Amino acid sequence: MLLVAETPLANLAARSVWAPPAAPHWSTSSLRRGLEAVDAVWGGDLNEDGLAVAGSGPVPSDASPLVRAAMPGLAALAQVVAGSDGDANQSLSLGSLIGLGPGLTPSGDDLIGGALIALAALRRIERRDALWEHCRALLDGTNDISRIHLRAAALGYGAAALHEAIHATMSGEGAGFRRALTALSAIGHTSGLDAFAGSLIVLRHELAP
């Protein structure tokens, strides 16, 4: 029972625990179609704030100070996603993302959370766990609420709209992605878009030669 000033507000006893749906069947061709649908709309006003531009691929030379501050962490994230764990500076570089940016859940944290969830959706569990192993020792660099969000992401839990966007992209469902994008855009100031940018870094790597 949730009480406010000793007055019952909600009875949670009969509520079920939400879990994200299983990732859909996907292929290289369906993922390519999905990313083409993303690229048709992923830009302009969507990328003005936060780290959303990092989901577009190479960071532009005129990127914001926030994005430029994230670049060492973005490079380290790409290395971990690609399977390279040999660089002793990876954890230090990833630390530049933890707590980076304004907001209750900073942009850098949201981006890492999205990457963790996308790795789980692709069943790249070893890569997800490697990324989490780097990040878990850095969580003192952010706030309590964001730490909880990151721990949930490491277990495969994120906002429903984020899961929907990832799954729609993997299965090449452009209409599904556009619905999810509307919902993602309503999460925080940039949190939903920052999280999906992290997912896009992972999803794009699946098509890398």
Short mmCIF file of C-alpha atoms in Angstrom, two decimals:
data_model
loop_
_atom_site.label_atom_id
_atom_site.label_comp_id
_atom_site.label_asym_id
_atom_site.label_seq_id
_atom_site.Cartn_x
_atom_site.Cartn_y
_atom_site.Cartn_z
CA MET A 1 0.00 0.00 0.00
CA LEU A 2 1.34 3.40 -0.98
CA LEU A 3 0.38 6.03 1.60
CA VAL A 4 0.71 9.81 1.35
CA ALA A 5 0.23 11.69 4.64
CA GLU A 6 -1.26 8.45 6.05
CA THR A 7 -3.90 8.43 3.31
CA PRO A 8 -4.00 5.35 1.01
CA LEU A 9 -3.08 6.34 -2.54
CA ALA A 10 -2.56 3.01 -4.29
CA ASN A 11 -2.84 -0.66 -3.44
CA LEU A 12 0.01 -2.48 -5.15
CA ALA A 13 -0.69 -5.93 -3.74
CA ALA A 14 -2.42 -7.24 -6.87
CA ARG A 15 -0.01 -5.70 -9.35
CA SER A 16 2.19 -7.92 -11.49
CA VAL A 17 5.90 -7.30 -12.05
CA TRP A 18 6.56 -5.95 -15.54
CA ALA A 19 9.21 -7.57 -17.72
CA PRO A 20 10.26 -6.55 -21.22
CA PRO A 21 9.12 -8.78 -24.08
CA ALA A 22 11.61 -11.14 -25.63
CA ALA A 23 13.65 -9.77 -28.51
CA PRO A 24 12.11 -10.52 -31.92
CA HIS A 25 13.47 -12.70 -34.67
CA TRP A 26 15.86 -10.57 -36.69
CA SER A 27 18.45 -10.81 -39.42
CA THR A 28 21.17 -8.65 -40.89
CA SER A 29 18.77 -7.50 -43.61
CA SER A 30 15.97 -6.65 -41.15
CA LEU A 31 18.41 -4.72 -38.95
CA ARG A 32 19.65 -2.82 -41.99
CA ARG A 33 16.06 -1.88 -42.87
CA GLY A 34 15.45 -0.79 -39.31
CA LEU A 35 18.53 1.41 -39.22
CA GLU A 36 17.51 2.98 -42.52
CA ALA A 37 14.17 3.87 -40.92
CA VAL A 38 16.04 5.36 -37.96
CA ASP A 39 18.36 7.38 -40.18
CA ALA A 40 15.37 8.89 -42.01
CA VAL A 41 14.35 10.74 -38.84
CA TRP A 42 17.33 10.63 -36.46
CA GLY A 43 18.70 14.15 -36.75
CA GLY A 44 17.72 17.79 -36.71
CA ASP A 45 15.91 18.84 -33.57
CA LEU A 46 16.31 15.36 -32.05
CA ASN A 47 20.06 15.82 -31.84
CA GLU A 48 20.24 19.37 -30.55
CA ASP A 49 20.65 18.44 -26.86
CA GLY A 50 22.14 15.59 -24.92
CA LEU A 51 24.12 12.81 -26.59
CA ALA A 52 21.58 11.72 -29.20
CA VAL A 53 23.94 12.69 -32.02
CA ALA A 54 26.27 9.89 -30.90
CA GLY A 55 23.71 7.43 -32.29
CA SER A 56 24.20 8.78 -35.80
CA GLY A 57 27.66 7.32 -36.33
CA PRO A 58 30.77 9.53 -36.54
CA VAL A 59 30.49 12.57 -34.28
CA PRO A 60 30.42 15.81 -36.33
CA SER A 61 33.24 18.33 -35.95
CA ASP A 62 30.82 21.01 -34.73
CA ALA A 63 29.44 18.85 -31.92
CA SER A 64 28.36 20.48 -28.66
CA PRO A 65 30.76 20.77 -25.69
CA LEU A 66 28.80 17.97 -23.99
CA VAL A 67 29.34 15.61 -26.93
CA ARG A 68 33.01 16.54 -27.18
CA ALA A 69 33.43 15.78 -23.46
CA ALA A 70 31.87 12.37 -24.10
CA MET A 71 34.18 11.40 -26.96
CA PRO A 72 36.78 9.45 -24.91
CA GLY A 73 33.96 7.47 -23.33
CA LEU A 74 32.26 6.90 -26.69
CA ALA A 75 35.51 5.55 -28.13
CA ALA A 76 35.96 3.22 -25.15
CA LEU A 77 32.34 2.05 -25.45
CA ALA A 78 32.88 1.21 -29.11
CA GLN A 79 35.97 -0.82 -28.16
CA VAL A 80 34.09 -2.83 -25.53
CA VAL A 81 31.18 -3.47 -27.91
CA ALA A 82 33.69 -4.67 -30.53
CA GLY A 83 35.19 -7.11 -28.04
CA SER A 84 38.40 -5.31 -27.16
CA ASP A 85 39.13 -5.37 -23.44
CA GLY A 86 42.89 -5.05 -23.56
CA ASP A 87 43.19 -1.29 -23.10
CA ALA A 88 43.96 -0.48 -19.46
CA ASN A 89 42.47 2.98 -19.95
CA GLN A 90 39.02 1.75 -21.01
CA SER A 91 37.50 2.02 -17.55
CA LEU A 92 38.99 5.46 -17.08
CA SER A 93 37.61 6.58 -20.45
CA LEU A 94 34.17 5.10 -19.77
CA GLY A 95 34.25 7.03 -16.53
CA SER A 96 33.99 10.21 -18.59
CA LEU A 97 30.42 9.15 -19.48
CA ILE A 98 29.28 8.30 -15.96
CA GLY A 99 27.43 11.28 -14.52
CA LEU A 100 28.05 13.36 -17.66
CA GLY A 101 25.38 15.93 -18.42
CA PRO A 102 22.50 17.53 -16.56
CA GLY A 103 19.33 15.88 -15.38
CA LEU A 104 18.12 13.34 -12.88
CA THR A 105 19.68 10.62 -15.03
CA PRO A 106 22.61 12.26 -16.82
CA SER A 107 23.01 11.80 -20.57
CA GLY A 108 26.13 9.65 -20.29
CA ASP A 109 24.42 7.25 -17.90
CA ASP A 110 21.37 6.98 -20.15
CA LEU A 111 23.58 6.21 -23.14
CA ILE A 112 25.41 3.42 -21.31
CA GLY A 113 22.10 2.00 -20.10
CA GLY A 114 20.79 1.88 -23.66
CA ALA A 115 23.93 0.08 -24.81
CA LEU A 116 23.57 -2.52 -22.04
CA ILE A 117 19.96 -3.22 -23.00
CA ALA A 118 20.72 -3.48 -26.73
CA LEU A 119 23.55 -5.93 -26.06
CA ALA A 120 21.13 -8.09 -24.08
CA ALA A 121 18.53 -7.91 -26.87
CA LEU A 122 21.15 -9.11 -29.36
CA ARG A 123 22.17 -11.87 -26.94
CA ARG A 124 25.68 -10.43 -26.71
CA ILE A 125 25.70 -11.30 -23.03
CA GLU A 126 29.48 -11.57 -22.74
CA ARG A 127 29.85 -8.06 -24.16
CA ARG A 128 27.09 -6.73 -21.91
CA ASP A 129 28.75 -8.20 -18.84
CA ALA A 130 32.14 -6.83 -19.90
CA LEU A 131 30.66 -3.34 -20.25
CA TRP A 132 28.93 -3.61 -16.90
CA GLU A 133 32.12 -4.83 -15.24
CA HIS A 134 33.86 -1.66 -16.41
CA CYS A 135 31.00 0.58 -15.30
CA ARG A 136 29.98 -0.88 -11.98
CA ALA A 137 33.16 0.35 -10.29
CA LEU A 138 32.47 3.88 -11.56
CA LEU A 139 28.97 4.36 -10.17
CA ASP A 140 30.11 6.69 -7.41
CA GLY A 141 30.42 9.25 -10.19
CA THR A 142 26.66 9.61 -10.52
CA ASN A 143 23.57 9.95 -8.33
CA ASP A 144 21.53 7.32 -6.50
CA ILE A 145 18.60 7.28 -8.94
CA SER A 146 20.84 6.96 -11.98
CA ARG A 147 22.80 4.14 -10.30
CA ILE A 148 19.54 2.21 -9.88
CA HIS A 149 18.68 2.76 -13.55
CA LEU A 150 22.09 1.45 -14.63
CA ARG A 151 21.85 -1.61 -12.40
CA ALA A 152 18.42 -2.34 -13.89
CA ALA A 153 19.82 -1.93 -17.41
CA ALA A 154 22.56 -4.44 -16.60
CA LEU A 155 19.77 -6.91 -15.82
CA GLY A 156 17.98 -6.12 -19.11
CA TYR A 157 15.36 -3.69 -17.83
CA GLY A 158 14.68 -0.26 -19.34
CA ALA A 159 11.76 1.90 -20.33
CA ALA A 160 9.13 0.07 -22.37
CA ALA A 161 9.55 2.57 -25.21
CA LEU A 162 13.29 1.84 -25.35
CA HIS A 163 12.70 -1.89 -25.68
CA GLU A 164 10.08 -1.23 -28.35
CA ALA A 165 12.47 1.01 -30.33
CA ILE A 166 15.30 -1.53 -30.13
CA HIS A 167 13.06 -4.42 -31.16
CA ALA A 168 11.46 -2.48 -34.01
CA THR A 169 14.88 -1.55 -35.34
CA MET A 170 16.15 -5.12 -35.12
CA SER A 171 13.12 -6.49 -36.96
CA GLY A 172 13.02 -3.69 -39.54
CA GLU A 173 9.60 -2.38 -38.55
CA GLY A 174 9.74 1.30 -39.47
CA ALA A 175 6.20 2.05 -38.27
CA GLY A 176 6.93 0.44 -34.91
CA PHE A 177 10.08 2.48 -34.54
CA ARG A 178 8.27 5.74 -35.27
CA ARG A 179 5.69 4.96 -32.58
CA ALA A 180 8.43 4.17 -30.11
CA LEU A 181 10.33 7.33 -31.03
CA THR A 182 7.36 9.46 -30.05
CA ALA A 183 7.31 7.78 -26.64
CA LEU A 184 11.10 8.00 -26.26
CA SER A 185 11.03 11.72 -26.96
CA ALA A 186 8.67 12.21 -24.00
CA ILE A 187 11.03 10.56 -21.48
CA GLY A 188 12.80 13.29 -19.53
CA HIS A 189 14.42 16.18 -21.36
CA THR A 190 16.73 13.96 -23.43
CA SER A 191 16.88 10.70 -21.44
CA GLY A 192 14.87 8.56 -23.86
CA LEU A 193 16.84 9.75 -26.89
CA ASP A 194 20.19 9.47 -25.08
CA ALA A 195 19.39 5.87 -24.13
CA PHE A 196 18.45 4.97 -27.68
CA ALA A 197 21.65 6.60 -28.93
CA GLY A 198 23.56 4.08 -26.80
CA SER A 199 21.46 1.30 -28.29
CA LEU A 200 22.19 2.57 -31.80
CA ILE A 201 25.94 2.41 -31.19
CA VAL A 202 25.49 -1.29 -30.43
CA LEU A 203 23.03 -2.00 -33.25
CA ARG A 204 25.21 -0.25 -35.85
CA HIS A 205 28.18 -2.35 -34.78
CA GLU A 206 26.27 -5.47 -35.79
CA LEU A 207 26.49 -4.30 -39.41
CA ALA A 208 30.14 -3.24 -39.20
CA PRO A 209 32.38 -5.10 -41.67
#
